[in-house]
Amino acid sequence: MLNRLQESDIKLLRVFYAVASCNGFTAAEPVLRMQRPNISAAIKKLEERLDLVLCHRGRGGFQMTKEGEVVFQETKRIFNAFDNFVFNLKSLHDDYSGHITLVLMAGLPLSMHLAVSRAVKSTMKKFDDIHVNIQTRLYNEVEHVALSGECHLVISTYDMVKPESVTFHPIGTSCKGRLYCAPSHPLAKYRDVDALPENVRIEDYPAIGISGLSSANYIDGDRRLAIQTFSDSFDAAMSAMMTGEYVALLPDYMAKEQGVALGLVSIANGNLFEFSHELFVMNGKNTRLNPVLRHCIKELSYFITESQK
């Protein structure tokens, strides 16, 4: 079993990370510039060092084991942090080259993804030899990744108490939302706020909560949502909601982009449990905002704001 990480182990982990990211040995060959037998030998040696089986390969194709999935996620965190360290170290010498890691909250609308791509393109055009890793995280993970050093910048909505250890850069855009249900749900017939009888209590219908979302979102005057289960993203909440068994809070952009085809119903004409979560670019206080990151933040704010007009 591995007790101490050696330089040779880092090289083996790089090989495994590439194979896992490419979902196969053959696809990883051009990335690693290695031939398949050498890649296979490196993975086998890593498995021996870790005393774990990381993946299965054969006629059924490449497939990671449960242990391999854990090693892959931990390896991703290590290499993200290392790339960030190298980037920050170079910036101390006014060398603005290397990798930036940008994390997006899962479930943001397509318009924002396109705006992010324009901001990234602008940043890469202005600064030579800059490469950007774009990743996603769940709502309840965004604060952690901003603090942990796994990334440079995070784009997310945020409605909890803002920790002093995170710097928030407001974009001037808010994500509004309200209470929705599936067309088969008993509350779907109450589309108009005036059609909601006084004897119909929202508390009598099971609701889905979002992990990490402030509990204040589940209170609207005298009404409270009866949270019976939790989802880790708005996308997952919508999937559970479409069973017709639950009501859920959803951003309006999801209802516009996907809800039309699904027949999503805004209960009481959208006048129940309305929310507005401001969008931010965030970074940990330990992140050094050099000219590259400052330019990226400025471009993200501009292009995202433009995309919402």
Coordinates of C-alpha atoms in Angstrom, one line a residue:
M1 CA 0.0 0.0 0.0
L2 CA 1.2 3.5 -0.8
N3 CA 2.3 5.4 2.3
R4 CA 4.3 8.3 0.7
L5 CA 3.8 9.9 -2.7
Q6 CA 6.9 9.8 -4.9
E7 CA 7.6 11.6 -8.1
S8 CA 7.1 8.3 -10.0
D9 CA 3.7 8.0 -8.5
I10 CA 2.7 11.5 -9.7
K11 CA 3.6 10.3 -13.3
L12 CA 1.5 7.2 -12.9
L13 CA -1.4 9.2 -11.5
R14 CA -1.2 11.5 -14.5
V15 CA -1.5 8.5 -16.8
F16 CA -4.6 7.2 -14.9
Y17 CA -6.1 10.7 -14.8
A18 CA -5.8 11.0 -18.6
V19 CA -7.2 7.4 -19.2
A20 CA -10.2 8.0 -16.8
S21 CA -10.9 11.5 -18.3
C22 CA -10.8 10.0 -21.9
N23 CA -12.8 7.0 -20.8
G24 CA -10.4 4.5 -22.3
F25 CA -6.8 3.6 -23.2
T26 CA -7.1 4.2 -26.9
A27 CA -8.6 7.6 -26.6
A28 CA -5.8 8.6 -24.1
E29 CA -3.0 7.7 -26.4
P30 CA -2.8 11.0 -28.3
V31 CA -3.3 12.9 -25.0
L32 CA -0.4 11.1 -23.3
R33 CA 1.6 10.6 -26.4
M34 CA 2.1 7.0 -25.3
Q35 CA 1.3 3.7 -26.9
R36 CA -1.4 1.5 -25.4
P37 CA 1.0 -1.2 -24.0
N38 CA 2.9 1.5 -22.1
I39 CA -0.3 3.0 -20.8
S40 CA -1.5 -0.4 -19.6
A41 CA 1.8 -1.1 -17.9
A42 CA 1.6 2.2 -16.1
I43 CA -1.9 1.6 -14.9
K44 CA -1.0 -1.9 -13.7
K45 CA 2.0 -0.5 -11.8
L46 CA -0.2 2.2 -10.2
E47 CA -2.7 -0.5 -9.1
E48 CA 0.2 -2.4 -7.5
R49 CA 1.4 0.7 -5.7
L50 CA -2.1 1.5 -4.4
D51 CA -3.1 -2.2 -3.8
L52 CA -6.4 -1.4 -5.6
V53 CA -8.1 -2.4 -8.8
L54 CA -8.8 0.9 -10.6
C55 CA -10.5 -0.2 -13.8
H56 CA -11.6 -3.2 -15.8
R57 CA -10.5 -3.5 -19.4
G58 CA -11.5 -6.1 -21.9
R59 CA -14.2 -7.0 -24.4
G60 CA -16.7 -5.0 -22.4
G61 CA -14.7 -1.9 -22.8
F62 CA -13.1 0.4 -20.2
Q63 CA -14.9 0.7 -16.9
M64 CA -13.7 2.2 -13.6
T65 CA -14.2 0.4 -10.4
K66 CA -15.8 2.1 -7.3
E67 CA -12.2 2.5 -5.9
G68 CA -11.1 3.9 -9.3
E69 CA -13.8 6.5 -9.2
V70 CA -12.6 7.7 -5.7
V71 CA -9.0 7.8 -6.9
F72 CA -10.0 9.7 -10.0
Q73 CA -11.9 12.4 -8.1
E74 CA -9.1 12.8 -5.6
T75 CA -6.5 12.9 -8.4
K76 CA -8.6 15.6 -10.1
R77 CA -8.4 17.7 -6.9
I78 CA -4.7 17.2 -6.6
F79 CA -3.9 18.2 -10.1
N80 CA -6.3 21.2 -10.1
A81 CA -4.6 22.5 -6.9
F82 CA -1.2 21.8 -8.4
D83 CA -2.0 23.6 -11.7
N84 CA -3.3 26.5 -9.6
F85 CA -0.2 26.6 -7.5
V86 CA 2.0 26.7 -10.6
F87 CA -0.1 29.5 -12.2
N88 CA 0.0 31.6 -9.0
L89 CA 3.8 31.0 -8.7
K90 CA 4.4 32.2 -12.3
S91 CA 2.3 35.3 -11.7
L92 CA 4.7 36.3 -8.9
H93 CA 7.3 36.7 -11.7
D94 CA 4.8 38.4 -14.0
D95 CA 4.5 35.3 -16.1
Y96 CA 0.9 35.0 -16.9
S97 CA 0.8 31.6 -18.5
G98 CA -0.6 28.2 -17.5
H99 CA -3.9 26.7 -16.6
I100 CA -6.9 28.5 -15.0
T101 CA -9.7 26.4 -13.5
L102 CA -13.1 27.8 -13.8
V103 CA -16.0 26.1 -12.0
L104 CA -19.7 26.6 -13.0
M105 CA -22.6 25.8 -10.8
A106 CA -24.5 22.8 -12.3
G107 CA -27.7 23.6 -14.0
L108 CA -27.0 27.1 -15.3
P109 CA -28.8 28.0 -18.5
L110 CA -27.3 27.6 -21.9
S111 CA -27.2 31.3 -22.5
M112 CA -24.8 31.6 -19.5
H113 CA -22.6 28.8 -20.8
L114 CA -22.3 30.5 -24.1
A115 CA -21.5 33.8 -22.3
V116 CA -18.8 32.0 -20.3
S117 CA -17.3 30.6 -23.5
R118 CA -17.1 34.1 -25.0
A119 CA -15.4 35.5 -21.8
V120 CA -12.9 32.6 -21.8
K121 CA -12.1 33.2 -25.5
S122 CA -11.5 36.9 -24.8
T123 CA -9.2 36.1 -21.9
M124 CA -7.2 33.5 -24.0
K125 CA -6.9 36.0 -26.8
K126 CA -5.5 38.7 -24.6
F127 CA -3.0 36.5 -22.7
D128 CA -0.8 34.1 -24.6
D129 CA -0.4 30.5 -23.4
I130 CA -3.4 30.5 -21.1
H131 CA -5.5 27.4 -21.0
V132 CA -8.8 27.2 -19.1
N133 CA -10.2 24.1 -17.4
I134 CA -14.0 24.5 -17.2
Q135 CA -15.8 22.2 -14.7
T136 CA -19.1 22.0 -12.9
R137 CA -20.1 21.4 -9.3
L138 CA -23.3 21.0 -7.4
Y139 CA -24.9 24.0 -5.6
N140 CA -23.8 22.8 -2.2
E141 CA -20.2 22.3 -3.3
V142 CA -19.4 25.7 -4.8
E143 CA -18.4 27.4 -1.6
H144 CA -16.0 24.5 -0.8
V145 CA -14.3 24.6 -4.2
A146 CA -13.8 28.3 -3.9
L147 CA -12.1 27.9 -0.6
S148 CA -10.1 24.7 -1.2
G149 CA -7.8 25.9 -3.9
E150 CA -9.2 23.4 -6.4
C151 CA -10.1 26.3 -8.7
H152 CA -9.4 30.0 -9.4
L153 CA -13.0 31.2 -10.0
V154 CA -16.5 30.0 -9.4
I155 CA -19.7 31.2 -11.1
S156 CA -22.8 30.4 -9.1
T157 CA -25.9 31.8 -7.5
Y158 CA -25.6 32.2 -3.7
D159 CA -28.3 32.9 -1.1
M160 CA -26.6 31.8 2.1
V161 CA -24.6 33.9 4.6
K162 CA -21.5 35.0 2.7
P163 CA -18.4 33.7 4.5
E164 CA -15.5 36.2 5.0
S165 CA -13.1 33.7 3.5
V166 CA -14.8 34.1 0.0
T167 CA -14.7 37.2 -2.2
F168 CA -17.9 37.8 -4.1
H169 CA -17.9 39.8 -7.4
P170 CA -21.5 40.6 -8.2
I171 CA -22.4 40.3 -11.9
G172 CA -25.6 42.3 -11.7
T173 CA -27.8 39.4 -12.8
S174 CA -30.3 37.4 -10.7
C175 CA -31.8 34.0 -11.3
K176 CA -35.5 34.2 -10.5
G177 CA -37.7 31.2 -9.8
R178 CA -40.9 29.9 -8.1
L179 CA -42.9 26.8 -7.2
Y180 CA -43.6 24.3 -10.0
C181 CA -45.2 20.9 -10.4
A182 CA -45.7 18.3 -13.1
P183 CA -48.9 18.4 -15.2
S184 CA -50.1 15.2 -13.4
H185 CA -49.8 16.7 -9.9
P186 CA -53.1 17.5 -8.1
L187 CA -52.0 21.2 -7.8
A188 CA -51.5 21.6 -11.5
K189 CA -55.2 22.5 -11.9
Y190 CA -54.6 25.6 -9.8
R191 CA -52.6 27.6 -12.4
D192 CA -54.3 30.9 -11.4
V193 CA -53.6 32.4 -7.9
D194 CA -57.3 33.2 -7.6
A195 CA -58.2 29.6 -8.4
L196 CA -56.3 28.3 -5.3
P197 CA -59.1 27.5 -2.7
E198 CA -58.5 28.6 0.9
N199 CA -58.8 25.0 2.1
V200 CA -55.9 23.9 -0.2
R201 CA -52.8 23.8 1.9
I202 CA -49.4 23.7 0.2
E203 CA -48.0 22.0 3.4
D204 CA -50.2 18.9 2.6
Y205 CA -48.2 18.1 -0.6
P206 CA -44.7 16.6 -0.4
A207 CA -41.9 18.9 -1.7
I208 CA -38.3 18.4 -2.8
G209 CA -35.5 20.5 -1.2
I210 CA -32.2 21.4 -2.8
S211 CA -29.1 20.4 -0.8
G212 CA -27.4 23.6 0.4
L213 CA -30.3 26.0 -0.4
S214 CA -31.3 28.3 2.5
S215 CA -34.4 27.1 4.4
A216 CA -35.8 30.6 4.0
N217 CA -36.7 29.7 0.4
Y218 CA -39.2 27.2 1.7
I219 CA -41.2 29.8 3.6
D220 CA -43.7 32.1 2.0
G221 CA -45.7 34.1 4.6
D222 CA -47.8 31.6 6.5
R223 CA -47.1 28.8 4.0
R224 CA -44.2 26.3 4.3
L225 CA -43.1 23.6 1.9
A226 CA -43.3 20.1 3.3
I227 CA -39.8 19.0 2.4
Q228 CA -39.9 15.2 2.2
T229 CA -36.7 14.5 0.2
F230 CA -33.6 16.3 -1.2
S231 CA -31.9 16.6 -4.5
D232 CA -28.4 17.8 -5.1
S233 CA -29.3 20.0 -8.1
F234 CA -32.3 21.7 -9.8
D235 CA -32.0 19.2 -12.7
A236 CA -32.3 16.3 -10.3
A237 CA -35.2 18.0 -8.5
M238 CA -37.0 18.5 -11.8
S239 CA -36.6 14.8 -12.6
A240 CA -38.1 13.8 -9.3
M241 CA -40.9 16.4 -9.7
M242 CA -41.9 14.9 -13.0
T243 CA -43.1 11.7 -11.2
G244 CA -46.1 13.8 -10.3
E245 CA -45.5 13.1 -6.6
Y246 CA -43.7 16.3 -5.6
V247 CA -43.7 20.1 -5.9
A248 CA -40.3 21.9 -6.2
L249 CA -38.7 25.2 -6.5
L250 CA -37.1 25.7 -9.9
P251 CA -35.4 28.6 -11.6
D252 CA -37.5 30.2 -14.3
Y253 CA -34.8 29.6 -17.0
M254 CA -35.2 25.8 -16.5
A255 CA -39.0 26.1 -17.0
K256 CA -38.4 28.1 -20.2
E257 CA -35.7 25.9 -21.6
Q258 CA -37.1 22.5 -20.7
G259 CA -40.4 23.0 -19.1
V260 CA -42.4 23.7 -22.2
A261 CA -41.9 20.2 -23.6
L262 CA -42.5 18.6 -20.2
G263 CA -45.6 20.7 -19.5
L264 CA -44.3 22.2 -16.2
V265 CA -46.9 24.1 -14.3
S266 CA -46.2 27.3 -12.3
I267 CA -48.6 26.9 -9.4
A268 CA -50.9 29.8 -8.7
N269 CA -49.5 31.7 -11.7
G270 CA -46.1 31.8 -10.2
N271 CA -47.1 33.9 -7.2
L272 CA -46.0 31.3 -4.6
F273 CA -42.5 30.9 -3.1
E274 CA -40.9 33.3 -5.5
F275 CA -37.2 33.7 -5.2
S276 CA -34.4 35.7 -6.7
H277 CA -30.8 34.5 -6.2
E278 CA -28.0 36.8 -7.3
L279 CA -25.3 35.5 -9.6
F280 CA -21.6 35.9 -8.5
V281 CA -18.1 35.2 -9.6
M282 CA -16.4 33.9 -6.4
N283 CA -12.9 33.2 -5.3
G284 CA -11.2 32.2 -2.1
K285 CA -9.4 35.0 -0.2
N286 CA -6.1 33.0 -0.8
T287 CA -6.5 33.3 -4.6
R288 CA -4.2 35.9 -6.0
L289 CA -6.2 38.0 -8.5
N290 CA -3.5 38.7 -11.1
P291 CA -4.3 40.6 -14.3
V292 CA -5.5 37.4 -16.0
L293 CA -8.1 36.6 -13.4
R294 CA -9.2 40.2 -13.1
H295 CA -9.7 40.4 -16.9
C296 CA -11.6 37.1 -16.8
I297 CA -13.9 38.4 -14.1
K298 CA -14.6 41.6 -16.0
E299 CA -15.3 39.6 -19.2
L300 CA -17.5 37.1 -17.4
S301 CA -19.6 39.9 -15.9
Y302 CA -19.9 41.7 -19.3
F303 CA -20.9 38.7 -21.4
I304 CA -23.2 37.2 -18.8
T305 CA -25.0 40.5 -18.3
E306 CA -25.3 40.9 -22.1
S307 CA -26.7 37.3 -22.5
Q308 CA -29.6 38.1 -20.1
K309 CA -30.9 41.2 -22.0

